[in-house]
């Protein structure tokens, strides 16, 4: 069993239908996160470690129908992380990224133009904690050749990065994997569309047989690995559905695919 | 704008509710009514940014010579800071270290002598103190001070997170950016920003026990640390944990140990990107020129050194942390201070000093400001630095030696940090060093008598 299946395999779902790549579709992922291991006292003896995995958010990618003959794709993103301050409490706050991305239909989905808003909200009431709302900030980003520029709000921050490799994001990479377009190679990664992690590598994973919802499947996929990132493992089924994106402390597991009728 | 309504401010009623044992009159008698006045040059009291990481060892940065990790952003901060080389946490585990930062008092005084013990209610923390003295106070990220709910300490708590850094640290950085964009500019701010990583290493052991999954990157795995073969003559409180750990990890190969280290350094690099994002945000903001930034970590990580993992011990990998301070135009840049002994207890008095207000009485740290400005040669500075661990452990460091003693244990440790920086030989068993041990033990006794200790359970302190 691959080490990435240590914590999260029970959350994987079976998807048997192939996708209509020429239509609009959306992908919904649950986010499961690993808290600190728990250790218990049983008869005076410390036992454990016991994993503590909790559902702590969701990711929805709404991929628009590609224009005929265009090499540009578009998607909307809703990425919500909602969590408890302490492991077994109710969720205390949520942080939301809502974005819209135009990206290249290349092998990694390099973003071209994008906007997103980020905000932090309290979820009340929560015992002992009273959180303040944080008004949203708006980012707008562009990539022109190897130059990436991100502007925050109307005030003061402009970030400029030079991409030495094709740029990618979690969101667009998932879509490109679904499309079966991804190849191994070096990439620069825009984590949460804002943190620039250059010089990562997309590398193929060894195939893995696994029973998911009573059906044995052969999974394949890629890892994103390199400096400034814990490896992320993208596992796909025979239809190229990305069933899970698994880190060490977080996993995105596919829960729904919605295909729009081809118009 | 960020909501900053009276209901969200720390109020007298909140304070009364915080604990019946609280000496309210004492608290307000200690407090100055207002900042003392502007800094030289006509500047108003500066903003104060306390940027802290979790489990970052002093040795785990490329600017500190580590070849297995690349931290360009923290290195950039070091170039514009004074970087204190002899900097130690007050207690090498999360809650006690953080409670000590925020109260300026040792764990034996503030009651958080172990994780999840509740903070003594009558001690003001720096959020309360600076908020009472004209600052807009905000907390973003990790806090982990039991018994002191955040809204009692900070006026704004837009983002309080305590999950793993892998999926939360980006958001901490974004929340700081959102705060800085939207903040009330009529007042200076005190912002505590707590990033989680590289604390995620605590969840990595089961990953590291697998074969390294990227054979083509095998040459990136660090070898065994230079002090992997350690001196086993340790106090019982350390030896019992250490022996169990060594036994548990007996099946680990050099590849497993390398894999663990490799993961730790990726986590350090991960959070380095978040630090860079925060620095970029600050540097491009109108607040940059008037912000004192203190960067540190609550404790380090053993990372295989001494064949150990995690923290909660006095070896340098766990107890020695980076501390960098910058203030553009006021503090010289790019200086590594290899002389002065610095503690996490020093941050609270340093913040008060720059805010132009008195500190609460009883703080055990010293303002770093005399080490940061002017000729940087204060008339007096501490000769000995003290730290605590596991309630019963005491460490004292001077310019050459580190002496460690645990109550209830006959075994002590003495390391010559100048000639044995990897702490491989316990000199406490060497007859030639007995006078040094006695001198440092007496210093621990002298210092202990100056503390306002609480009554901790005997099973914690091991004191008879």
mmCIF file of N, CA, C and O in Angstrom, chain A residues 76-125:
data_model
loop_
_atom_site.group_PDB
_atom_site.id
_atom_site.type_symbol
_atom_site.label_atom_id
_atom_site.label_comp_id
_atom_site.label_asym_id
_atom_site.label_seq_id
_atom_site.Cartn_x
_atom_site.Cartn_y
_atom_site.Cartn_z
ATOM 1 N N UNK A 76 -14.437 28.350 -12.337
ATOM 2 C CA UNK A 76 -14.682 29.062 -11.086
ATOM 3 C C UNK A 76 -14.316 28.130 -9.937
ATOM 4 O O UNK A 76 -14.521 26.916 -10.010
ATOM 5 N N UNK A 77 -13.800 28.721 -8.875
ATOM 6 C CA UNK A 77 -13.302 27.952 -7.731
ATOM 7 C C UNK A 77 -13.984 28.437 -6.462
ATOM 8 O O UNK A 77 -14.112 29.646 -6.245
ATOM 9 N N UNK A 78 -14.421 27.499 -5.648
ATOM 10 C CA UNK A 78 -14.865 27.834 -4.299
ATOM 11 C C UNK A 78 -14.140 26.893 -3.338
ATOM 12 O O UNK A 78 -14.373 25.684 -3.334
ATOM 13 N N UNK A 79 -13.242 27.438 -2.571
ATOM 14 C CA UNK A 79 -12.345 26.640 -1.725
ATOM 15 C C UNK A 79 -12.553 27.098 -0.280
ATOM 16 O O UNK A 79 -12.173 28.207 0.092
ATOM 17 N N UNK A 80 -13.183 26.247 0.505
ATOM 18 C CA UNK A 80 -13.554 26.618 1.876
ATOM 19 C C UNK A 80 -12.830 25.715 2.861
ATOM 20 O O UNK A 80 -12.910 24.488 2.770
ATOM 21 N N UNK A 81 -12.115 26.342 3.776
ATOM 22 C CA UNK A 81 -11.550 25.576 4.883
ATOM 23 C C UNK A 81 -12.214 26.053 6.169
ATOM 24 O O UNK A 81 -12.224 27.244 6.460
ATOM 25 N N UNK A 82 -12.812 25.135 6.865
ATOM 26 C CA UNK A 82 -13.648 25.459 8.007
ATOM 27 C C UNK A 82 -13.269 24.502 9.121
ATOM 28 O O UNK A 82 -13.318 23.288 8.938
ATOM 29 N N UNK A 83 -12.841 25.027 10.254
ATOM 30 C CA UNK A 83 -12.261 24.112 11.229
ATOM 31 C C UNK A 83 -12.504 24.532 12.656
ATOM 32 O O UNK A 83 -12.848 25.665 12.944
ATOM 33 N N UNK A 84 -12.273 23.558 13.526
ATOM 34 C CA UNK A 84 -12.340 23.804 14.958
ATOM 35 C C UNK A 84 -10.984 24.303 15.435
ATOM 36 O O UNK A 84 -9.940 23.901 14.920
ATOM 37 N N UNK A 85 -11.025 25.175 16.428
ATOM 38 C CA UNK A 85 -9.764 25.607 17.024
ATOM 39 C C UNK A 85 -9.109 24.429 17.745
ATOM 40 O O UNK A 85 -7.925 24.168 17.595
ATOM 41 N N UNK A 86 -9.891 23.719 18.544
ATOM 42 C CA UNK A 86 -9.394 22.510 19.200
ATOM 43 C C UNK A 86 -10.067 21.319 18.534
ATOM 44 O O UNK A 86 -11.215 21.401 18.100
ATOM 45 N N UNK A 87 -9.391 20.201 18.522
ATOM 46 C CA UNK A 87 -9.771 19.081 17.660
ATOM 47 C C UNK A 87 -11.244 18.687 17.781
ATOM 48 O O UNK A 87 -11.912 18.483 16.789
ATOM 49 N N UNK A 88 -11.749 18.561 18.982
ATOM 50 C CA UNK A 88 -13.094 18.014 19.115
ATOM 51 C C UNK A 88 -14.168 19.069 19.343
ATOM 52 O O UNK A 88 -15.295 18.735 19.710
ATOM 53 N N UNK A 89 -13.821 20.348 19.135
ATOM 54 C CA UNK A 89 -14.832 21.394 19.249
ATOM 55 C C UNK A 89 -15.614 21.529 17.940
ATOM 56 O O UNK A 89 -15.266 20.942 16.913
ATOM 57 N N UNK A 90 -16.682 22.317 18.027
ATOM 58 C CA UNK A 90 -17.378 22.714 16.812
ATOM 59 C C UNK A 90 -16.437 23.583 15.978
ATOM 60 O O UNK A 90 -15.495 24.190 16.496
ATOM 61 N N UNK A 91 -16.743 23.690 14.692
ATOM 62 C CA UNK A 91 -15.926 24.562 13.850
ATOM 63 C C UNK A 91 -16.036 26.010 14.330
ATOM 64 O O UNK A 91 -17.117 26.482 14.656
ATOM 65 N N UNK A 92 -14.887 26.681 14.401
ATOM 66 C CA UNK A 92 -14.842 28.037 14.951
ATOM 67 C C UNK A 92 -14.822 29.106 13.870
ATOM 68 O O UNK A 92 -15.342 30.196 14.063
ATOM 69 N N UNK A 93 -14.176 28.808 12.754
ATOM 70 C CA UNK A 93 -14.075 29.835 11.721
ATOM 71 C C UNK A 93 -13.919 29.163 10.370
ATOM 72 O O UNK A 93 -13.626 27.970 10.282
ATOM 73 N N UNK A 94 -14.152 29.950 9.354
ATOM 74 C CA UNK A 94 -13.893 29.413 8.016
ATOM 75 C C UNK A 94 -13.205 30.467 7.166
ATOM 76 O O UNK A 94 -13.451 31.663 7.313
ATOM 77 N N UNK A 95 -12.327 29.986 6.323
ATOM 78 C CA UNK A 95 -11.615 30.852 5.395
ATOM 79 C C UNK A 95 -11.994 30.419 3.976
ATOM 80 O O UNK A 95 -11.961 29.226 3.662
ATOM 81 N N UNK A 96 -12.354 31.402 3.184
ATOM 82 C CA UNK A 96 -12.923 31.111 1.869
ATOM 83 C C UNK A 96 -12.132 31.801 0.766
ATOM 84 O O UNK A 96 -11.840 32.996 0.860
ATOM 85 N N UNK A 97 -11.808 31.023 -0.253
ATOM 86 C CA UNK A 97 -11.273 31.580 -1.495
ATOM 87 C C UNK A 97 -12.320 31.353 -2.572
ATOM 88 O O UNK A 97 -12.743 30.217 -2.810
ATOM 89 N N UNK A 98 -12.767 32.431 -3.183
ATOM 90 C CA UNK A 98 -13.675 32.348 -4.333
ATOM 91 C C UNK A 98 -12.909 32.937 -5.511
ATOM 92 O O UNK A 98 -12.457 34.087 -5.433
ATOM 93 N N UNK A 99 -12.765 32.174 -6.575
ATOM 94 C CA UNK A 99 -11.947 32.672 -7.667
ATOM 95 C C UNK A 99 -12.482 32.318 -9.033
ATOM 96 O O UNK A 99 -13.384 31.479 -9.181
ATOM 97 N N UNK A 100 -11.919 32.973 -9.989
ATOM 98 C CA UNK A 100 -12.251 32.711 -11.385
ATOM 99 C C UNK A 100 -10.939 32.733 -12.168
ATOM 100 O O UNK A 100 -10.163 33.692 -12.042
ATOM 101 N N UNK A 101 -10.684 31.681 -12.925
ATOM 102 C CA UNK A 101 -9.368 31.532 -13.572
ATOM 103 C C UNK A 101 -9.550 31.250 -15.065
ATOM 104 O O UNK A 101 -10.303 30.350 -15.443
ATOM 105 N N UNK A 102 -8.827 32.004 -15.876
ATOM 106 C CA UNK A 102 -8.630 31.628 -17.279
ATOM 107 C C UNK A 102 -7.243 30.997 -17.373
ATOM 108 O O UNK A 102 -6.259 31.572 -16.857
ATOM 109 N N UNK A 103 -7.159 29.850 -18.002
ATOM 110 C CA UNK A 103 -5.879 29.141 -18.009
ATOM 111 C C UNK A 103 -5.675 28.440 -19.334
ATOM 112 O O UNK A 103 -6.611 28.210 -20.098
ATOM 113 N N UNK A 104 -4.414 28.110 -19.556
ATOM 114 C CA UNK A 104 -4.062 27.464 -20.824
ATOM 115 C C UNK A 104 -4.419 25.983 -20.775
ATOM 116 O O UNK A 104 -4.286 25.336 -19.745
ATOM 117 N N UNK A 105 -4.850 25.488 -21.921
ATOM 118 C CA UNK A 105 -5.149 24.052 -22.008
ATOM 119 C C UNK A 105 -3.861 23.288 -22.308
ATOM 120 O O UNK A 105 -3.826 22.409 -23.165
ATOM 121 N N UNK A 106 -2.784 23.643 -21.590
ATOM 122 C CA UNK A 106 -1.531 22.908 -21.766
ATOM 123 C C UNK A 106 -1.493 21.725 -20.798
ATOM 124 O O UNK A 106 -2.509 21.389 -20.181
ATOM 125 N N UNK A 107 -0.340 21.152 -20.609
ATOM 126 C CA UNK A 107 -0.298 19.910 -19.827
ATOM 127 C C UNK A 107 -0.466 20.144 -18.331
ATOM 128 O O UNK A 107 -0.680 19.185 -17.586
ATOM 129 N N UNK A 108 -0.345 21.381 -17.865
ATOM 130 C CA UNK A 108 -0.483 21.618 -16.421
ATOM 131 C C UNK A 108 -1.518 22.683 -16.093
ATOM 132 O O UNK A 108 -1.729 23.006 -14.924
ATOM 133 N N UNK A 109 -2.169 23.271 -17.084
ATOM 134 C CA UNK A 109 -3.198 24.278 -16.808
ATOM 135 C C UNK A 109 -2.623 25.589 -16.311
ATOM 136 O O UNK A 109 -3.058 26.113 -15.268
ATOM 137 N N UNK A 110 -1.671 26.142 -17.039
ATOM 138 C CA UNK A 110 -1.018 27.379 -16.581
ATOM 139 C C UNK A 110 -2.006 28.532 -16.534
ATOM 140 O O UNK A 110 -2.655 28.848 -17.538
ATOM 141 N N UNK A 111 -2.134 29.178 -15.367
ATOM 142 C CA UNK A 111 -3.095 30.272 -15.254
ATOM 143 C C UNK A 111 -2.658 31.462 -16.098
ATOM 144 O O UNK A 111 -1.470 31.761 -16.198
ATOM 145 N N UNK A 112 -3.631 32.136 -16.721
ATOM 146 C CA UNK A 112 -3.340 33.315 -17.535
ATOM 147 C C UNK A 112 -3.813 34.574 -16.851
ATOM 148 O O UNK A 112 -3.035 35.482 -16.562
ATOM 149 N N UNK A 113 -5.100 34.634 -16.582
ATOM 150 C CA UNK A 113 -5.687 35.754 -15.836
ATOM 151 C C UNK A 113 -6.588 35.170 -14.762
ATOM 152 O O UNK A 113 -7.308 34.203 -15.021
ATOM 153 N N UNK A 114 -6.554 35.772 -13.624
ATOM 154 C CA UNK A 114 -7.436 35.264 -12.571
ATOM 155 C C UNK A 114 -7.754 36.373 -11.564
ATOM 156 O O UNK A 114 -7.016 37.366 -11.453
ATOM 157 N N UNK A 115 -8.857 36.192 -10.903
ATOM 158 C CA UNK A 115 -9.204 37.045 -9.766
ATOM 159 C C UNK A 115 -9.648 36.126 -8.638
ATOM 160 O O UNK A 115 -10.152 35.030 -8.886
ATOM 161 N N UNK A 116 -9.394 36.541 -7.442
ATOM 162 C CA UNK A 116 -10.009 35.815 -6.339
ATOM 163 C C UNK A 116 -10.192 36.727 -5.150
ATOM 164 O O UNK A 116 -9.510 37.740 -5.005
ATOM 165 N N UNK A 117 -11.159 36.351 -4.333
ATOM 166 C CA UNK A 117 -11.340 37.067 -3.078
ATOM 167 C C UNK A 117 -11.104 36.087 -1.945
ATOM 168 O O UNK A 117 -11.424 34.889 -2.043
ATOM 169 N N UNK A 118 -10.513 36.610 -0.890
ATOM 170 C CA UNK A 118 -10.240 35.801 0.300
ATOM 171 C C UNK A 118 -10.898 36.480 1.487
ATOM 172 O O UNK A 118 -10.818 37.696 1.644
ATOM 173 N N UNK A 119 -11.550 35.690 2.310
ATOM 174 C CA UNK A 119 -12.094 36.267 3.538
ATOM 175 C C UNK A 119 -12.098 35.222 4.650
ATOM 176 O O UNK A 119 -12.066 34.015 4.402
ATOM 177 N N UNK A 120 -12.132 35.724 5.877
ATOM 178 C CA UNK A 120 -12.179 34.866 7.059
ATOM 179 C C UNK A 120 -13.419 35.230 7.852
ATOM 180 O O UNK A 120 -13.651 36.398 8.162
ATOM 181 N N UNK A 121 -14.233 34.228 8.153
ATOM 182 C CA UNK A 121 -15.502 34.467 8.848
ATOM 183 C C UNK A 121 -15.579 33.649 10.130
ATOM 184 O O UNK A 121 -15.129 32.506 10.176
ATOM 185 N N UNK A 122 -16.204 34.215 11.149
ATOM 186 C CA UNK A 122 -16.484 33.419 12.339
ATOM 187 C C UNK A 122 -17.663 32.492 12.102
ATOM 188 O O UNK A 122 -18.516 32.752 11.263
ATOM 189 N N UNK A 123 -17.664 31.389 12.809
ATOM 190 C CA UNK A 123 -18.846 30.540 12.855
ATOM 191 C C UNK A 123 -19.278 30.537 14.313
ATOM 192 O O UNK A 123 -18.616 29.929 15.152
ATOM 193 N N UNK A 124 -20.314 31.221 14.609
ATOM 194 C CA UNK A 124 -20.701 31.417 16.007
ATOM 195 C C UNK A 124 -21.940 30.611 16.326
ATOM 196 O O UNK A 124 -22.727 30.321 15.454
ATOM 197 N N UNK A 125 -22.221 30.283 17.564
ATOM 198 C CA UNK A 125 -21.328 30.558 18.699
ATOM 199 C C UNK A 125 -20.363 29.401 18.910
ATOM 200 O O UNK A 125 -20.680 28.264 18.649
#
